[in-house]
Amino acid sequence: MALYTTVMDAVTAYTGLSPAAFFTILALMWVVYKTVCGMFVDPEELNNAKKPAAAAADVSPPALVAPAEPVQLGDVTEDELRAYNGSDPSKPLLMAIKEQIYDVSVSRMFYGPGGPYAMFAGRDASRALALMSFDPQDLTGNIEGLSEDELEVLQDWEYKFMEKYVKVGQLVSEKTQKHSENGKEHDS
């Protein structure tokens, strides 16, 4: 009992803390130490842990799959573009700016279902991008009435899309597409 009293008095004298506070802090420090040490793994341990598991399963690591080459669509109407909104995972994810259609499939986490910009997929989002708006009424290619600053914002977005994504087609009105199809039939 004398040893216990001596240790408790020493803790109070040297730390200025009560023995309960001292041992609580000591326990928390130990937990933090173990947690931080658990975040780091010796590279040899990691390699040794992987080898037996891979050998037992006799499985090679999966190869990286290159993204599919964007398909050129050519002239597309707004109704046809809506089919590429990400609801069908077998189709590319497309979006238009100023009637130019881009394949944004590589950014599915942003433009795909559940992504923060999913509402833009399968549509011409020119007005919404120029206004930096998520209002469904602004999801249109109509840029009439936009200010110079808003048109500049839209131009910046277009440059970003040109750099990052592949252009796969252009939006046309249904009248234009029907007219061009009829012209092809007459030329045949």
PDB file of C-alpha atoms in Angstrom:
ATOM      1  CA  MET A   1       0.000   0.000   0.000  1.00  0.00           C
ATOM      2  CA  ALA A   2       2.944   2.290   0.701  1.00  0.00           C
ATOM      3  CA  LEU A   3       4.148   1.879  -2.905  1.00  0.00           C
ATOM      4  CA  TYR A   4       0.690   2.825  -4.250  1.00  0.00           C
ATOM      5  CA  THR A   5       0.568   5.963  -2.115  1.00  0.00           C
ATOM      6  CA  THR A   6       4.112   6.915  -3.108  1.00  0.00           C
ATOM      7  CA  VAL A   7       3.343   6.524  -6.858  1.00  0.00           C
ATOM      8  CA  MET A   8       0.115   8.509  -6.602  1.00  0.00           C
ATOM      9  CA  ASP A   9       1.845  11.295  -4.691  1.00  0.00           C
ATOM     10  CA  ALA A  10       4.697  11.327  -7.247  1.00  0.00           C
ATOM     11  CA  VAL A  11       2.229  11.592 -10.172  1.00  0.00           C
ATOM     12  CA  THR A  12       0.550  14.560  -8.538  1.00  0.00           C
ATOM     13  CA  ALA A  13       3.868  16.199  -7.605  1.00  0.00           C
ATOM     14  CA  TYR A  14       5.524  15.806 -11.032  1.00  0.00           C
ATOM     15  CA  THR A  15       2.552  16.366 -13.358  1.00  0.00           C
ATOM     16  CA  GLY A  16       0.233  18.534 -11.338  1.00  0.00           C
ATOM     17  CA  LEU A  17      -2.584  16.197 -12.402  1.00  0.00           C
ATOM     18  CA  SER A  18      -4.738  13.991 -10.309  1.00  0.00           C
ATOM     19  CA  PRO A  19      -3.863  10.297 -10.679  1.00  0.00           C
ATOM     20  CA  ALA A  20      -7.201   9.661 -12.474  1.00  0.00           C
ATOM     21  CA  ALA A  21      -6.510  12.400 -15.049  1.00  0.00           C
ATOM     22  CA  PHE A  22      -2.918  11.216 -15.529  1.00  0.00           C
ATOM     23  CA  PHE A  23      -3.862   7.593 -16.201  1.00  0.00           C
ATOM     24  CA  THR A  24      -6.769   8.638 -18.467  1.00  0.00           C
ATOM     25  CA  ILE A  25      -4.403  10.733 -20.575  1.00  0.00           C
ATOM     26  CA  LEU A  26      -1.867   7.901 -20.574  1.00  0.00           C
ATOM     27  CA  ALA A  27      -4.525   5.452 -21.822  1.00  0.00           C
ATOM     28  CA  LEU A  28      -5.658   7.861 -24.571  1.00  0.00           C
ATOM     29  CA  MET A  29      -2.058   8.347 -25.712  1.00  0.00           C
ATOM     30  CA  TRP A  30      -1.620   4.570 -25.936  1.00  0.00           C
ATOM     31  CA  VAL A  31      -4.807   4.269 -28.065  1.00  0.00           C
ATOM     32  CA  VAL A  32      -3.640   7.061 -30.392  1.00  0.00           C
ATOM     33  CA  TYR A  33      -0.204   5.434 -30.700  1.00  0.00           C
ATOM     34  CA  LYS A  34      -1.716   2.057 -31.612  1.00  0.00           C
ATOM     35  CA  THR A  35      -4.118   3.657 -34.089  1.00  0.00           C
ATOM     36  CA  VAL A  36      -1.398   5.631 -35.855  1.00  0.00           C
ATOM     37  CA  CYS A  37       0.965   2.639 -35.914  1.00  0.00           C
ATOM     38  CA  GLY A  38      -1.829   0.567 -37.446  1.00  0.00           C
ATOM     39  CA  MET A  39      -2.045   2.980 -40.367  1.00  0.00           C
ATOM     40  CA  PHE A  40       1.462   2.105 -41.478  1.00  0.00           C
ATOM     41  CA  VAL A  41       2.424  -1.356 -42.637  1.00  0.00           C
ATOM     42  CA  ASP A  42       5.929  -2.658 -43.167  1.00  0.00           C
ATOM     43  CA  PRO A  43       6.299  -3.180 -46.960  1.00  0.00           C
ATOM     44  CA  GLU A  44       7.694  -6.679 -46.430  1.00  0.00           C
ATOM     45  CA  GLU A  45       4.698  -7.659 -44.287  1.00  0.00           C
ATOM     46  CA  LEU A  46       2.394  -6.343 -46.983  1.00  0.00           C
ATOM     47  CA  ASN A  47       4.160  -8.317 -49.735  1.00  0.00           C
ATOM     48  CA  ASN A  48       4.244 -11.482 -47.611  1.00  0.00           C
ATOM     49  CA  ALA A  49       0.548 -11.153 -46.830  1.00  0.00           C
ATOM     50  CA  LYS A  50      -0.329 -10.766 -50.533  1.00  0.00           C
ATOM     51  CA  LYS A  51       1.769 -13.679 -51.840  1.00  0.00           C
ATOM     52  CA  PRO A  52       0.076 -16.535 -49.938  1.00  0.00           C
ATOM     53  CA  ALA A  53      -3.398 -15.207 -50.733  1.00  0.00           C
ATOM     54  CA  ALA A  54      -2.608 -14.874 -54.440  1.00  0.00           C
ATOM     55  CA  ALA A  55      -0.865 -18.260 -54.540  1.00  0.00           C
ATOM     56  CA  ALA A  56      -3.757 -19.993 -52.761  1.00  0.00           C
ATOM     57  CA  ALA A  57      -6.283 -18.544 -55.156  1.00  0.00           C
ATOM     58  CA  ASP A  58      -3.899 -18.875 -58.121  1.00  0.00           C
ATOM     59  CA  VAL A  59      -5.362 -15.656 -59.476  1.00  0.00           C
ATOM     60  CA  SER A  60      -3.395 -12.917 -61.183  1.00  0.00           C
ATOM     61  CA  PRO A  61      -4.295  -9.320 -60.397  1.00  0.00           C
ATOM     62  CA  PRO A  62      -6.967  -7.872 -62.705  1.00  0.00           C
ATOM     63  CA  ALA A  63      -5.701  -5.938 -65.678  1.00  0.00           C
ATOM     64  CA  LEU A  64      -6.706  -2.320 -66.021  1.00  0.00           C
ATOM     65  CA  VAL A  65      -9.468  -1.930 -68.553  1.00  0.00           C
ATOM     66  CA  ALA A  66      -9.030   0.968 -70.933  1.00  0.00           C
ATOM     67  CA  PRO A  67     -12.127   3.109 -71.371  1.00  0.00           C
ATOM     68  CA  ALA A  68     -14.083   2.390 -74.517  1.00  0.00           C
ATOM     69  CA  GLU A  69     -13.257   4.541 -77.503  1.00  0.00           C
ATOM     70  CA  PRO A  70     -15.902   7.289 -77.873  1.00  0.00           C
ATOM     71  CA  VAL A  71     -18.431   6.569 -80.600  1.00  0.00           C
ATOM     72  CA  GLN A  72     -19.013   9.361 -83.104  1.00  0.00           C
ATOM     73  CA  LEU A  73     -22.745  10.003 -83.337  1.00  0.00           C
ATOM     74  CA  GLY A  74     -22.894  12.878 -85.816  1.00  0.00           C
ATOM     75  CA  ASP A  75     -26.210  14.747 -85.888  1.00  0.00           C
ATOM     76  CA  VAL A  76     -28.429  14.067 -82.883  1.00  0.00           C
ATOM     77  CA  THR A  77     -31.738  15.593 -81.791  1.00  0.00           C
ATOM     78  CA  GLU A  78     -32.426  16.633 -78.183  1.00  0.00           C
ATOM     79  CA  ASP A  79     -34.778  13.671 -77.742  1.00  0.00           C
ATOM     80  CA  GLU A  80     -32.098  11.250 -78.961  1.00  0.00           C
ATOM     81  CA  LEU A  81     -29.498  12.855 -76.678  1.00  0.00           C
ATOM     82  CA  ARG A  82     -31.672  12.201 -73.592  1.00  0.00           C
ATOM     83  CA  ALA A  83     -31.079   8.449 -74.050  1.00  0.00           C
ATOM     84  CA  TYR A  84     -27.430   9.078 -73.070  1.00  0.00           C
ATOM     85  CA  ASN A  85     -28.167  10.427 -69.569  1.00  0.00           C
ATOM     86  CA  GLY A  86     -26.481   7.543 -67.735  1.00  0.00           C
ATOM     87  CA  SER A  87     -29.614   5.514 -67.001  1.00  0.00           C
ATOM     88  CA  ASP A  88     -28.322   2.782 -69.338  1.00  0.00           C
ATOM     89  CA  PRO A  89     -24.773   1.848 -68.237  1.00  0.00           C
ATOM     90  CA  SER A  90     -24.054   0.233 -71.607  1.00  0.00           C
ATOM     91  CA  LYS A  91     -24.385   3.601 -73.380  1.00  0.00           C
ATOM     92  CA  PRO A  92     -21.868   6.425 -73.190  1.00  0.00           C
ATOM     93  CA  LEU A  93     -22.644   9.412 -70.990  1.00  0.00           C
ATOM     94  CA  LEU A  94     -23.134  12.477 -73.189  1.00  0.00           C
ATOM     95  CA  MET A  95     -23.687  16.170 -72.608  1.00  0.00           C
ATOM     96  CA  ALA A  96     -23.912  19.162 -74.930  1.00  0.00           C
ATOM     97  CA  ILE A  97     -22.611  22.704 -74.710  1.00  0.00           C
ATOM     98  CA  LYS A  98     -23.552  25.195 -77.424  1.00  0.00           C
ATOM     99  CA  GLU A  99     -24.988  22.323 -79.487  1.00  0.00           C
ATOM    100  CA  GLN A 100     -21.683  20.409 -79.436  1.00  0.00           C
ATOM    101  CA  ILE A 101     -21.998  16.946 -77.849  1.00  0.00           C
ATOM    102  CA  TYR A 102     -19.203  15.618 -75.642  1.00  0.00           C
ATOM    103  CA  ASP A 103     -18.629  12.140 -74.212  1.00  0.00           C
ATOM    104  CA  VAL A 104     -18.297  12.701 -70.443  1.00  0.00           C
ATOM    105  CA  SER A 105     -18.200   8.975 -69.602  1.00  0.00           C
ATOM    106  CA  VAL A 106     -14.752   9.325 -68.010  1.00  0.00           C
ATOM    107  CA  SER A 107     -16.359  11.617 -65.405  1.00  0.00           C
ATOM    108  CA  ARG A 108     -19.265   9.302 -64.610  1.00  0.00           C
ATOM    109  CA  MET A 109     -18.870  10.051 -60.893  1.00  0.00           C
ATOM    110  CA  PHE A 110     -19.808  13.683 -61.644  1.00  0.00           C
ATOM    111  CA  TYR A 111     -22.288  13.384 -64.521  1.00  0.00           C
ATOM    112  CA  GLY A 112     -23.625   9.860 -63.975  1.00  0.00           C
ATOM    113  CA  PRO A 113     -26.653   8.903 -61.880  1.00  0.00           C
ATOM    114  CA  GLY A 114     -26.239  10.136 -58.330  1.00  0.00           C
ATOM    115  CA  GLY A 115     -23.440  12.544 -59.300  1.00  0.00           C
ATOM    116  CA  PRO A 116     -23.583  16.238 -58.455  1.00  0.00           C
ATOM    117  CA  TYR A 117     -24.037  17.214 -62.128  1.00  0.00           C
ATOM    118  CA  ALA A 118     -26.202  14.271 -63.208  1.00  0.00           C
ATOM    119  CA  MET A 119     -29.013  16.597 -64.257  1.00  0.00           C
ATOM    120  CA  PHE A 120     -26.787  17.930 -67.091  1.00  0.00           C
ATOM    121  CA  ALA A 121     -26.229  14.504 -68.691  1.00  0.00           C
ATOM    122  CA  GLY A 122     -28.199  13.763 -71.822  1.00  0.00           C
ATOM    123  CA  ARG A 123     -28.988  17.447 -72.390  1.00  0.00           C
ATOM    124  CA  ASP A 124     -27.632  20.700 -73.739  1.00  0.00           C
ATOM    125  CA  ALA A 125     -26.766  22.455 -70.480  1.00  0.00           C
ATOM    126  CA  SER A 126     -25.452  25.683 -72.019  1.00  0.00           C
ATOM    127  CA  ARG A 127     -27.774  28.088 -70.215  1.00  0.00           C
ATOM    128  CA  ALA A 128     -27.411  26.310 -66.853  1.00  0.00           C
ATOM    129  CA  LEU A 129     -23.604  26.378 -67.112  1.00  0.00           C
ATOM    130  CA  ALA A 130     -23.534  30.039 -68.151  1.00  0.00           C
ATOM    131  CA  LEU A 131     -25.765  30.976 -65.211  1.00  0.00           C
ATOM    132  CA  MET A 132     -24.103  28.412 -62.918  1.00  0.00           C
ATOM    133  CA  SER A 133     -27.613  27.223 -62.161  1.00  0.00           C
ATOM    134  CA  PHE A 134     -29.133  23.916 -61.119  1.00  0.00           C
ATOM    135  CA  ASP A 135     -32.650  25.145 -61.914  1.00  0.00           C
ATOM    136  CA  PRO A 136     -34.321  22.607 -64.246  1.00  0.00           C
ATOM    137  CA  GLN A 137     -35.761  25.504 -66.283  1.00  0.00           C
ATOM    138  CA  ASP A 138     -32.213  26.510 -67.208  1.00  0.00           C
ATOM    139  CA  LEU A 139     -31.383  23.087 -68.684  1.00  0.00           C
ATOM    140  CA  THR A 140     -31.585  24.276 -72.242  1.00  0.00           C
ATOM    141  CA  GLY A 141     -29.343  25.229 -75.105  1.00  0.00           C
ATOM    142  CA  ASN A 142     -31.091  28.603 -75.422  1.00  0.00           C
ATOM    143  CA  ILE A 143     -28.485  31.257 -74.670  1.00  0.00           C
ATOM    144  CA  GLU A 144     -30.553  34.255 -75.772  1.00  0.00           C
ATOM    145  CA  GLY A 145     -30.622  37.090 -73.268  1.00  0.00           C
ATOM    146  CA  LEU A 146     -27.411  36.105 -71.475  1.00  0.00           C
ATOM    147  CA  SER A 147     -25.078  38.931 -70.436  1.00  0.00           C
ATOM    148  CA  GLU A 148     -21.506  39.266 -71.701  1.00  0.00           C
ATOM    149  CA  ASP A 149     -20.202  37.920 -68.367  1.00  0.00           C
ATOM    150  CA  GLU A 150     -22.494  34.891 -68.562  1.00  0.00           C
ATOM    151  CA  LEU A 151     -21.440  34.198 -72.148  1.00  0.00           C
ATOM    152  CA  GLU A 152     -17.821  34.400 -71.022  1.00  0.00           C
ATOM    153  CA  VAL A 153     -18.514  31.852 -68.270  1.00  0.00           C
ATOM    154  CA  LEU A 154     -20.120  29.587 -70.887  1.00  0.00           C
ATOM    155  CA  GLN A 155     -17.088  30.013 -73.156  1.00  0.00           C
ATOM    156  CA  ASP A 156     -14.809  28.955 -70.285  1.00  0.00           C
ATOM    157  CA  TRP A 157     -16.923  25.835 -69.772  1.00  0.00           C
ATOM    158  CA  GLU A 158     -16.742  25.067 -73.475  1.00  0.00           C
ATOM    159  CA  TYR A 159     -12.942  25.359 -73.463  1.00  0.00           C
ATOM    160  CA  LYS A 160     -12.754  23.017 -70.452  1.00  0.00           C
ATOM    161  CA  PHE A 161     -14.920  20.459 -72.226  1.00  0.00           C
ATOM    162  CA  MET A 162     -12.888  20.751 -75.432  1.00  0.00           C
ATOM    163  CA  GLU A 163      -9.703  20.026 -73.463  1.00  0.00           C
ATOM    164  CA  LYS A 164     -11.031  17.188 -71.342  1.00  0.00           C
ATOM    165  CA  TYR A 165     -13.675  15.358 -73.397  1.00  0.00           C
ATOM    166  CA  VAL A 166     -14.067  14.032 -76.929  1.00  0.00           C
ATOM    167  CA  LYS A 167     -16.613  15.743 -79.156  1.00  0.00           C
ATOM    168  CA  VAL A 168     -18.884  13.023 -80.561  1.00  0.00           C
ATOM    169  CA  GLY A 169     -21.570  14.960 -82.419  1.00  0.00           C
ATOM    170  CA  GLN A 170     -23.740  18.013 -82.631  1.00  0.00           C
ATOM    171  CA  LEU A 171     -27.325  18.801 -81.760  1.00  0.00           C
ATOM    172  CA  VAL A 172     -29.704  19.499 -84.577  1.00  0.00           C
ATOM    173  CA  SER A 173     -33.343  20.438 -84.580  1.00  0.00           C
ATOM    174  CA  GLU A 174     -35.727  17.687 -85.611  1.00  0.00           C
ATOM    175  CA  LYS A 175     -36.665  19.697 -88.715  1.00  0.00           C
ATOM    176  CA  THR A 176     -33.020  19.894 -89.812  1.00  0.00           C
ATOM    177  CA  GLN A 177     -32.435  16.181 -89.315  1.00  0.00           C
ATOM    178  CA  LYS A 178     -35.615  15.164 -91.173  1.00  0.00           C
ATOM    179  CA  HIS A 179     -34.703  17.551 -93.977  1.00  0.00           C
ATOM    180  CA  SER A 180     -31.193  16.093 -94.300  1.00  0.00           C
ATOM    181  CA  GLU A 181     -32.560  12.519 -94.210  1.00  0.00           C
ATOM    182  CA  ASN A 182     -35.036  13.381 -96.963  1.00  0.00           C
ATOM    183  CA  GLY A 183     -32.229  14.939 -98.993  1.00  0.00           C
ATOM    184  CA  LYS A 184     -30.214  11.708 -98.703  1.00  0.00           C
ATOM    185  CA  GLU A 185     -33.193   9.670 -99.912  1.00  0.00           C
ATOM    186  CA  HIS A 186     -33.598  11.881-102.982  1.00  0.00           C
ATOM    187  CA  ASP A 187     -29.894  11.672-103.832  1.00  0.00           C
ATOM    188  CA  SER A 188     -29.989   7.850-103.853  1.00  0.00           C
TER     189      SER A 188
END
